[in-house]
Tab-separated table of C-alpha atoms in Angstrom:
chain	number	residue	atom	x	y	z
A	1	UNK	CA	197.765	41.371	3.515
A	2	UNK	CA	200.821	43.460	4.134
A	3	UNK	CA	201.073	44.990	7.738
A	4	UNK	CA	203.725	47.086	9.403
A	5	UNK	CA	204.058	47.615	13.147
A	6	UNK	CA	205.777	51.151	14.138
A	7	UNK	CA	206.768	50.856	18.106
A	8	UNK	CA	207.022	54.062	19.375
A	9	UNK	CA	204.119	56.873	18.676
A	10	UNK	CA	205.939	60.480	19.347
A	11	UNK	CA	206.411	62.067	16.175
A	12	UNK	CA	208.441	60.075	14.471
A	13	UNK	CA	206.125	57.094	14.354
A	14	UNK	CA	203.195	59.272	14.019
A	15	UNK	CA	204.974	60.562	10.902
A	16	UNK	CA	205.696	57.315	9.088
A	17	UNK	CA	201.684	56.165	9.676
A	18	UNK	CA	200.223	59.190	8.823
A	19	UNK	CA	202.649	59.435	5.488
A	20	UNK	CA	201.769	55.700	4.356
A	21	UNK	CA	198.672	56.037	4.461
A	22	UNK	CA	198.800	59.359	2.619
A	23	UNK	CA	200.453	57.995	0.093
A	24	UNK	CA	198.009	54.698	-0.612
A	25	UNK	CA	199.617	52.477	1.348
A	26	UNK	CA	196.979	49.441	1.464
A	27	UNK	CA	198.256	46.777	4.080
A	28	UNK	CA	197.693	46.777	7.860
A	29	UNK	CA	199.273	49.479	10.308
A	30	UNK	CA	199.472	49.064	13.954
A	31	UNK	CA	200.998	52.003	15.903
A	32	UNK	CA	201.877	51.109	19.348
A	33	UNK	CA	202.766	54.006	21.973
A	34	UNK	CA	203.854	53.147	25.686
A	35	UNK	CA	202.062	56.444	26.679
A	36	UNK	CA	198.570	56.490	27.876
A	37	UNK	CA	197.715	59.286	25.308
A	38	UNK	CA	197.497	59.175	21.708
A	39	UNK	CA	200.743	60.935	19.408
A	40	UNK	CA	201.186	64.203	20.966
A	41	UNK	CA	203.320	67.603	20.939
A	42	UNK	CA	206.251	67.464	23.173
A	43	UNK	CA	207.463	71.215	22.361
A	44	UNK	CA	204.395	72.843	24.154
A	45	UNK	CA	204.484	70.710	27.455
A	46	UNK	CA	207.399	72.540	29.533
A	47	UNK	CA	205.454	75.952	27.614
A	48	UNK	CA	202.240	76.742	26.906
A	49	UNK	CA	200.450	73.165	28.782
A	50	UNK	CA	202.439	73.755	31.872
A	51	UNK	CA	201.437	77.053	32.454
A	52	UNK	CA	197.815	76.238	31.934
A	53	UNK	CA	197.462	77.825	28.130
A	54	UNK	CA	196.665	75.029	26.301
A	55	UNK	CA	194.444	72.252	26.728
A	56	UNK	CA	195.238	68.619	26.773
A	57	UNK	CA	193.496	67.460	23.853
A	58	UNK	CA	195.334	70.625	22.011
A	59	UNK	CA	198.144	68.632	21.867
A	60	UNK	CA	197.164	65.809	20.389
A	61	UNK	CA	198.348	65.597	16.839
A	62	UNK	CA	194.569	64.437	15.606
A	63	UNK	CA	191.443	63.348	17.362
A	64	UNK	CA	191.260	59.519	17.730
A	65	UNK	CA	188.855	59.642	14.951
A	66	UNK	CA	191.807	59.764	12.437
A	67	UNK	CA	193.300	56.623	13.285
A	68	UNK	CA	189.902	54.594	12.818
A	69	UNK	CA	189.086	56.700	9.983
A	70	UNK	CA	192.700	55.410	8.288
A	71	UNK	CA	192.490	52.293	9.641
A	72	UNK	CA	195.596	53.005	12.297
A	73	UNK	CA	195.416	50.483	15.161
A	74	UNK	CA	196.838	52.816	17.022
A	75	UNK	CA	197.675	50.877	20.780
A	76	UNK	CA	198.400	53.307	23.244
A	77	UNK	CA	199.940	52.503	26.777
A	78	UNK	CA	201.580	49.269	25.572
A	79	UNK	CA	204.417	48.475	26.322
A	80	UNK	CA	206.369	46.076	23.652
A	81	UNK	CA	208.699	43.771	24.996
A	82	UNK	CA	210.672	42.330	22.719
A	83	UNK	CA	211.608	41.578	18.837
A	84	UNK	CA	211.545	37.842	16.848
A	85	UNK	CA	213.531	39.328	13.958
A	86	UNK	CA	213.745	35.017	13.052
A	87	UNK	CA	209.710	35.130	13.068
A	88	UNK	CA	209.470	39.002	12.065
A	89	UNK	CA	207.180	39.445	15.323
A	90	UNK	CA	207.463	41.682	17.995
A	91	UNK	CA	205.919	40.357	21.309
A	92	UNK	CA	203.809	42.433	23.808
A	93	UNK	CA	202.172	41.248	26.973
A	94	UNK	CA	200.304	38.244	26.405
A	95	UNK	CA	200.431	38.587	22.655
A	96	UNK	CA	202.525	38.308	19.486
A	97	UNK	CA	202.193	40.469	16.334
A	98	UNK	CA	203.833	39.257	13.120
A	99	UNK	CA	204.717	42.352	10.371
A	100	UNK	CA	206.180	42.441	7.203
A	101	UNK	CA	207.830	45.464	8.096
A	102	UNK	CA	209.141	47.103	11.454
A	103	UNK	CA	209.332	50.878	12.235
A	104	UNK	CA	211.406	51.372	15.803
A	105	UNK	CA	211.083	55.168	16.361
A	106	UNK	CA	211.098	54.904	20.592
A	107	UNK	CA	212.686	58.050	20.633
A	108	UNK	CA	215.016	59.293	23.946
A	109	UNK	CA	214.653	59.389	27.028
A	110	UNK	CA	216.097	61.883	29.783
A	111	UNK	CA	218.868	60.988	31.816
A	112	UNK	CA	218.319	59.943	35.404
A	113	UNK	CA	219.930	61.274	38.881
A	114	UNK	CA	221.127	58.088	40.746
A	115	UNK	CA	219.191	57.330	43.774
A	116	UNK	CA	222.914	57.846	45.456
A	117	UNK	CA	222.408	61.523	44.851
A	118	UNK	CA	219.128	61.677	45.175
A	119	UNK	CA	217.480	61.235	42.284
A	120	UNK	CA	214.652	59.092	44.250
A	121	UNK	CA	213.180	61.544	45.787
A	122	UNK	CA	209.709	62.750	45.552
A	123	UNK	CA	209.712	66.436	44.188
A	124	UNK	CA	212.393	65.812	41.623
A	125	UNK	CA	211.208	65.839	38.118
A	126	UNK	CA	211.920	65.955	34.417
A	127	UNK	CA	210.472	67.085	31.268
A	128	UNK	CA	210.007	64.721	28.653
A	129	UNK	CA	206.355	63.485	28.762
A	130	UNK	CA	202.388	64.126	29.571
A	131	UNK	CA	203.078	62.565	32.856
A	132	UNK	CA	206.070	64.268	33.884
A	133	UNK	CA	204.730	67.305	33.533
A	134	UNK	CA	201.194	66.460	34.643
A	135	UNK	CA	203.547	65.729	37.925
A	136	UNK	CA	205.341	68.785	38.159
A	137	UNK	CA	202.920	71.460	37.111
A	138	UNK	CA	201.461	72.130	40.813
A	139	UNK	CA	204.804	72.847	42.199
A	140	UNK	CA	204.811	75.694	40.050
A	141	UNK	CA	203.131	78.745	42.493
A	142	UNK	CA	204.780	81.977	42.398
A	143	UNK	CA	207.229	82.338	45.201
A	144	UNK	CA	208.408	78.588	45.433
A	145	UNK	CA	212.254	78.098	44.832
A	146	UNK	CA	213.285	75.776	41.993
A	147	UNK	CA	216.359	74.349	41.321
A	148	UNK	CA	217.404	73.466	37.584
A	149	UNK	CA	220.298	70.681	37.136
A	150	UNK	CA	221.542	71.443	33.893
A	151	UNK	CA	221.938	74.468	31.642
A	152	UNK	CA	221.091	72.992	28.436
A	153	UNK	CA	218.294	74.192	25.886
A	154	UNK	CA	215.594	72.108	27.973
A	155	UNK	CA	216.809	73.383	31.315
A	156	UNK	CA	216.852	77.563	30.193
A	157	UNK	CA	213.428	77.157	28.708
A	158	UNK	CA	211.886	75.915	32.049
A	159	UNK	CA	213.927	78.493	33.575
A	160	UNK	CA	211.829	81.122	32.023
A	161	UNK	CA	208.601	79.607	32.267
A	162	UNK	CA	209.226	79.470	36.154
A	163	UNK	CA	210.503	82.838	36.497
A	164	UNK	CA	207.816	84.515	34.195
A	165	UNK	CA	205.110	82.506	36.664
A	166	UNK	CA	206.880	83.862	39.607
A	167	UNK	CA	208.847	81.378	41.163
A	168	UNK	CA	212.671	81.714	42.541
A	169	UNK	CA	214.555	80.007	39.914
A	170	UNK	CA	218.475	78.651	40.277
A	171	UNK	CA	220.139	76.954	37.430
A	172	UNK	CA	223.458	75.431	37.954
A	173	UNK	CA	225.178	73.719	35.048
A	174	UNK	CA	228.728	71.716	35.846
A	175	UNK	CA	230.116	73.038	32.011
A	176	UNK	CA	231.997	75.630	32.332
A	177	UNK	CA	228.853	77.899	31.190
A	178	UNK	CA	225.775	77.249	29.805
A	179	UNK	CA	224.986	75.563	26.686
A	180	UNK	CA	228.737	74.249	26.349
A	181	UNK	CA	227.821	71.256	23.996
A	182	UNK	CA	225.524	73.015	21.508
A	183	UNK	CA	225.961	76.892	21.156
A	184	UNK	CA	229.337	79.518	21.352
A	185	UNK	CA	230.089	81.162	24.239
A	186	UNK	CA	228.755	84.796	21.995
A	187	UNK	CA	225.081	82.908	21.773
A	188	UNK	CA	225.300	81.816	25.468
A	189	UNK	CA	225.941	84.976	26.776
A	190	UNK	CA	223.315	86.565	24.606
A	191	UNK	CA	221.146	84.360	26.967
A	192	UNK	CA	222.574	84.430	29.972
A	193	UNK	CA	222.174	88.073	30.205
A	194	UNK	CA	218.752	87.587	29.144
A	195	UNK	CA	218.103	85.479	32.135
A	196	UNK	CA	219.323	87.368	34.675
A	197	UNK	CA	217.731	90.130	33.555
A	198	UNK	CA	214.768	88.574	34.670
A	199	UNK	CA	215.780	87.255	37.615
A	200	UNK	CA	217.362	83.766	37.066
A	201	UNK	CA	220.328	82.426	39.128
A	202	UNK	CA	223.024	80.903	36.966
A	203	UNK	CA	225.597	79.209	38.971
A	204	UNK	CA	228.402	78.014	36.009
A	205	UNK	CA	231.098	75.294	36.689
A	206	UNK	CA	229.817	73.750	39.373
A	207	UNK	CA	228.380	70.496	39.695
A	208	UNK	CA	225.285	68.883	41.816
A	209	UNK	CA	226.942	66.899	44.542
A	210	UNK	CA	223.726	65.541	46.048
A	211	UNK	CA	219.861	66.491	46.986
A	212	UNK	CA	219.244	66.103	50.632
A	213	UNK	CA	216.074	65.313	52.414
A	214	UNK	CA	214.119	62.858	53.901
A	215	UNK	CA	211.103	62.211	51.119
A	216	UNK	CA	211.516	65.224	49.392
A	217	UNK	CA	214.358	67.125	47.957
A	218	UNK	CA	214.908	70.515	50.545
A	219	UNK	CA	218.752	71.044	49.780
A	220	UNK	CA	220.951	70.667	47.274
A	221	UNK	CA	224.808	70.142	47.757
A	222	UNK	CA	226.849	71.759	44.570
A	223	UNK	CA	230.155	71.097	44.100
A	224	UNK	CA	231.898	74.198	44.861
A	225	UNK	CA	230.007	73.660	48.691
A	226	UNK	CA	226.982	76.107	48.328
A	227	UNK	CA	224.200	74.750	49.808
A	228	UNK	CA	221.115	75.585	48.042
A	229	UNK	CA	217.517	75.183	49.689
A	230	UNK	CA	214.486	74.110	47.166
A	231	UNK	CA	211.189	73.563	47.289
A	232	UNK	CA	211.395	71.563	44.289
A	233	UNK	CA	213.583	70.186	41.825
A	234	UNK	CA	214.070	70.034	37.683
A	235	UNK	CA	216.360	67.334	35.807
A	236	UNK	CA	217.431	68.624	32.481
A	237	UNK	CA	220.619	66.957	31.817
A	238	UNK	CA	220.499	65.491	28.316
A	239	UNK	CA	218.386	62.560	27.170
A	240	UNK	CA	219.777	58.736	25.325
A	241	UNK	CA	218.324	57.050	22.697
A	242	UNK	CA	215.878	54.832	23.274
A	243	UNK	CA	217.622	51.150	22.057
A	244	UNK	CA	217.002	48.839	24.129
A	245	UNK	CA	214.786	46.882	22.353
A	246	UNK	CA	217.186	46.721	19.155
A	247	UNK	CA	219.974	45.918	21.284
A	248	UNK	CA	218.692	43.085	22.616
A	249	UNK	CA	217.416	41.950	18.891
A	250	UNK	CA	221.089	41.923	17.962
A	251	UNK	CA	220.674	45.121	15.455
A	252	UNK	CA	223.766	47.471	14.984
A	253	UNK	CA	223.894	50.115	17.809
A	254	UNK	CA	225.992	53.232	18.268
A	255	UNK	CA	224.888	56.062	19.851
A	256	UNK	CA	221.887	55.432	18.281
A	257	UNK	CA	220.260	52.601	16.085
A	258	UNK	CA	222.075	52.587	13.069
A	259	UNK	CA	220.165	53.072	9.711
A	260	UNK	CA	220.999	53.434	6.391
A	261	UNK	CA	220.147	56.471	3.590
A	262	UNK	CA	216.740	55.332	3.730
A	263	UNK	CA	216.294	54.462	7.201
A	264	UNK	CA	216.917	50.541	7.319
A	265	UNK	CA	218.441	49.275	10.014
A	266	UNK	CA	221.001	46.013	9.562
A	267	UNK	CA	217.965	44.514	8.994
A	268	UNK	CA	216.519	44.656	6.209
A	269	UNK	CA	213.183	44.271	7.508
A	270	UNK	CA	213.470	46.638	9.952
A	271	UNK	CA	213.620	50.676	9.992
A	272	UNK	CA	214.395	53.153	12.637
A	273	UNK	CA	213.242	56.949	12.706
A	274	UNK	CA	213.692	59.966	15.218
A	275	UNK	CA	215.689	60.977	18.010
A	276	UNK	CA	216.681	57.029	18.396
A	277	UNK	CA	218.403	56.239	14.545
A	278	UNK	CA	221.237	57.417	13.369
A	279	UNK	CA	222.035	57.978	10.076
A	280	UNK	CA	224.774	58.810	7.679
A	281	UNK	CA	225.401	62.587	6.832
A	282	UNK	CA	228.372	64.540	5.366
A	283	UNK	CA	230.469	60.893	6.110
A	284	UNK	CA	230.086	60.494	9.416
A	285	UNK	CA	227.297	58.927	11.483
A	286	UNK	CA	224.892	61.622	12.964
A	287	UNK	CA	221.978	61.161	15.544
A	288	UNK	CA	219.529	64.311	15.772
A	289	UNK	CA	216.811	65.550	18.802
A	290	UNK	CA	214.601	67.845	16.983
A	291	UNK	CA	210.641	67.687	15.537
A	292	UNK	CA	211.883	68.283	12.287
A	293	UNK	CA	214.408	65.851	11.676
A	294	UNK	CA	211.828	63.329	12.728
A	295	UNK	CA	209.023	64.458	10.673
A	296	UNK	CA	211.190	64.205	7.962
A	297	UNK	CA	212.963	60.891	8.318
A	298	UNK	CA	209.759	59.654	9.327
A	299	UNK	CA	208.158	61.070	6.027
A	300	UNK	CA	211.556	59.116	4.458
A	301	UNK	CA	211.175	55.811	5.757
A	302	UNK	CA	207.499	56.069	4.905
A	303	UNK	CA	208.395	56.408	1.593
A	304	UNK	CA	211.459	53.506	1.697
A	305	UNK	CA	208.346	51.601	2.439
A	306	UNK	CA	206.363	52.192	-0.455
A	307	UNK	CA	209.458	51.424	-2.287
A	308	UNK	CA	211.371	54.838	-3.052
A	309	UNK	CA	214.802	54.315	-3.562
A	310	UNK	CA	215.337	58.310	-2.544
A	311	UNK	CA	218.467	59.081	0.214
A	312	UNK	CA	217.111	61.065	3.068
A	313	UNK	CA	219.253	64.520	2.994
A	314	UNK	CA	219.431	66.410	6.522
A	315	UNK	CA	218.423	70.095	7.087
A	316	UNK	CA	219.133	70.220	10.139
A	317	UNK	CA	217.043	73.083	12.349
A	318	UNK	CA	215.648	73.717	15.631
A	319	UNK	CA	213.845	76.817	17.998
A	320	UNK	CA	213.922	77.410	21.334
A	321	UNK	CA	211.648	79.781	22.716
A	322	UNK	CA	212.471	81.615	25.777
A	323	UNK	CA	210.755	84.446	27.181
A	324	UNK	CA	209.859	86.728	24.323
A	325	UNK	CA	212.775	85.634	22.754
A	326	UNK	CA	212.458	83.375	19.746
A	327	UNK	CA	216.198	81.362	18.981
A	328	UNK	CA	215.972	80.061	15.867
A	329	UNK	CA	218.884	77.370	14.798
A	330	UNK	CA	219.957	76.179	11.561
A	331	UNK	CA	222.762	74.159	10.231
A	332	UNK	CA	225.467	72.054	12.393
A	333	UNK	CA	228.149	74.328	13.968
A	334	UNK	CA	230.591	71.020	14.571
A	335	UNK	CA	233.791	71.905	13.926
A	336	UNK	CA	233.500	75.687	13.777
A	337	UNK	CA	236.586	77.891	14.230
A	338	UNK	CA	234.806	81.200	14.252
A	339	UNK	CA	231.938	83.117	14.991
A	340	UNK	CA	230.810	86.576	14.215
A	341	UNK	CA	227.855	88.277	15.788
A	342	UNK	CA	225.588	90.464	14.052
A	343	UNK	CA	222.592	93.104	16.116
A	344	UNK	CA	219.686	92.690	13.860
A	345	UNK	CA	217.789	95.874	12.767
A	346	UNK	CA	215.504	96.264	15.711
A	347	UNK	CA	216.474	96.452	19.574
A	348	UNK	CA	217.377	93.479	21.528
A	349	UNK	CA	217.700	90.801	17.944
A	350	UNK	CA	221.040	89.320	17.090
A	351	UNK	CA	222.466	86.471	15.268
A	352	UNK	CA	224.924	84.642	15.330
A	353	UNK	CA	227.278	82.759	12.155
A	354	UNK	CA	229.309	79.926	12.872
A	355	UNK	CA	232.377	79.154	10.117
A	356	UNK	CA	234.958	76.791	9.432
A	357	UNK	CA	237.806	78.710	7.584
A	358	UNK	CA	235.499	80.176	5.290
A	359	UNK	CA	232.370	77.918	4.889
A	360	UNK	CA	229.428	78.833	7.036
A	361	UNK	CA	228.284	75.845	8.869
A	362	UNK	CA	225.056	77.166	10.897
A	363	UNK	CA	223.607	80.543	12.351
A	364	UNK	CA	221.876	81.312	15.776
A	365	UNK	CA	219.290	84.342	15.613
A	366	UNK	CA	217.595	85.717	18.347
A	367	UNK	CA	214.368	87.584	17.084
A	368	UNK	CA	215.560	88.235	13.828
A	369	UNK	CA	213.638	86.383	11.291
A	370	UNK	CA	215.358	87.916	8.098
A	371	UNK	CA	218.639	86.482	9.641
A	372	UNK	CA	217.140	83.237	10.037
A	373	UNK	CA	216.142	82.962	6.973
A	374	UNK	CA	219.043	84.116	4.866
A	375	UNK	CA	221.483	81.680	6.763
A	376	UNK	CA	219.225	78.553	6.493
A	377	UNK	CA	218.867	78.682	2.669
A	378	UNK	CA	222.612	79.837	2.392
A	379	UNK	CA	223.219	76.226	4.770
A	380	UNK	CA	220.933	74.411	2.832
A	381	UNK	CA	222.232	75.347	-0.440
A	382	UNK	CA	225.823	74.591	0.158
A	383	UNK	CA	226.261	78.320	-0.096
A	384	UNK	CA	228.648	80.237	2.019
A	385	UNK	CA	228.504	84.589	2.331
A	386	UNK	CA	232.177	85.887	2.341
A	387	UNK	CA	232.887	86.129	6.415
A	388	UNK	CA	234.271	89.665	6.402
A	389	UNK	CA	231.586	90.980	4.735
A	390	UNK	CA	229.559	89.320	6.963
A	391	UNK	CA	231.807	90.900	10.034
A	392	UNK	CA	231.153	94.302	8.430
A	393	UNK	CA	227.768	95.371	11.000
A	394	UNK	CA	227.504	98.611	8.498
A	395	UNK	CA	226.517	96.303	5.567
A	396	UNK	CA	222.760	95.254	5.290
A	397	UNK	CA	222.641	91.407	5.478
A	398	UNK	CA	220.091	91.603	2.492
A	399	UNK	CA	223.199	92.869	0.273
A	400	UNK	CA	225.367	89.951	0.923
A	401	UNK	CA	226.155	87.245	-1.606
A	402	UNK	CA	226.943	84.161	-1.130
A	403	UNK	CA	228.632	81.778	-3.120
């Protein structure tokens, strides 16, 4: 009897089981998570389940009953320690699990504040799991100041949730403005103004220097020498893949855990999926953080499995929600040299097209679901409108062609 072990059960690995089994996959499956709770939603937890709106078990991708009832061993709160690639085992506390194949899909995880600024103490939190924000949810009472490090997509979207509850929100981002590594300066300031609007502080260019206090967090030192009082604080400052365990089984690393067209590592006995592989696309190596991409590799290596000999093809999107604002994101906009700004038809939508020369490489929209649509089968096509016409706010974005 075949079996294959998937370490890691977000989405990714939650993907791959689900898919081999849905496609008649007949040997063993074990599914082991580090979390307490079974494979889970991550987009809802700094939304909806911190504020209350949805329940626990909501989350949950199935009940429990589906993993008996597809004969999942699904493991959940253990903790693997280590890969025999010699032995094809991987080794967890006090016991040793041989596979045929091996899934690693462990995913990111956020980066820390060092102690030295710190990062140690007890009302300074992050949003990544069940637990952190099982932590941080009763800190959030209407009137309590928080402070956000980092202006990033994670960071703004708990900045809304806290300032639609109520609370005193300051974000301070040490780019130059918010958003700096993944959006143009138009989209940003689409948002920004959207923010303060509703009452967000957005300090720009500056830095944390360090939280003071004695066990918990009261002031925060910025660079530029503000000093900022907090009742609590937020950590939103990128995340890292999740590699240590293929480092230290000698598999190629770089920026990620490098995988083929069909997910294998340099292995050939072992895969990777999700926001910890990375995997050639357009030439270059590319590592993506979103719930699609790891649906879909997942889906991919599932298939690799069952012995497809398919290449995994990228279509890259993503959504942030915000407020009443829904950002919508498809394509890559690495590399772009220009980008024009359209107001959609109703009050308060835009979008947003990012080019290089004259191929359109991704769009932003904000609220406009026609927009969103156009420009992600455009991107996914290959397919490129022509930029002036684009530019031309009197022509109806239905009437444009694209070649």
């Amino acid at each position: 009897m075949s079996r294959t072990i998937i370490v890691g059960a977000g989405q990714a690995g939650f993907a791959v089981a689900a898919r081999l089994r849905s496609k008649g996959y007949e040997g063993e499956i074990a599914l082991i998570g580090d979390e307490p709770d079974p494979p889970y939603q991550r987009p809802p937890l700094s939304k909806k389940y911190l504020m209350g709106e949805m329940s626990r078990d909501r989350l949950y991708f199935r009940p429990l009953s589906f993993y008996s009832q597809n004969e999942i061993d699904l493991r959940t709160g253990v903790v693997v320690r280590s890969i025999d690639r010699r032995d094809r085992s991987v080794h967890i506390d006090g016991m040793v699990l041989t596979y045929e194949t091996l899934v690693i899909a462990t995913g990111a995880r956020p980066r820390r504040l060092p102690a030295s600024m710190g990062g140690d103490l007890g009302n300074v939190y992050y949003v990544r799991t069940l637990t952190d924000i099982d932590l941080a949810a009763p800190q959030f009472r209407p009137g309590a100041k928080l402070l956000i490090v980092g202006g990033g997509y994670i960071g703004l979207e708990t900045a809304a949730v806290a300032a639609s509850a109520g609370l005193e929100v300051t974000v301070i981002e040490a780019s130059p403005r918010i958003l700096q590594r993944v959006a143009s300066s138009e989209t940003a300031a689409f948002l920004r103004r959207i923010h303060r609007e509703r009452g967000v502080r957005l300090i720009e260019g500056t830095g944390l220097k360090r939280l003071l206090g004695d066990d918990r967090a009261s002031v925060a030192e910025i660079d530029d020498g503000q000093r900022l009082e907090t009742d609590f604080v937020i950590v939103g400052i990128g995340v890292v893949p999740e590699t240590r365990l293929a480092v230290a089984a000698g598999l190629t690393v770089d920026n990620g855990i490098q995988v083929d067209t069909q997910g294998r590592t340099s292995d050939p006995w072992i895969f990777a999926a999700g926001d910890c592989a990375s995997f050639p696309h357009c030439g270059e190596y590319l590592r993506l953080e979103s719930v699609p991409h790891a649906i879909d590799q997942g889906n991919a290596v599932a298939d690799a499995i069952m012995g497809s000999s398919a290449s995994y093809a990228a279509r890259p999107w993503f959504w942030s929600d915000q407020y009443d604002l829904k950002l919508q994101i498809a394509g890559l906009n690495t590399g772009y040299d220009r980008v024009i700004e359209r107001a959609g038809v109703r009050a308060g939508t835009a979008s947003f097209w990012y080019f290089r020369g004259r191929k359109l490489l991704a769009v932003d929209t904000a609220n406009d679901a026609q927009a969103y649509v156009m420009g992600k089968r455009w991107i996914d096509a290959g397919q490129s409108p022509d930029p002036d016409d684009l530019a031309d706010q009197s022509r109806p974005l239905k009437e444009l062609a694209a070649h």
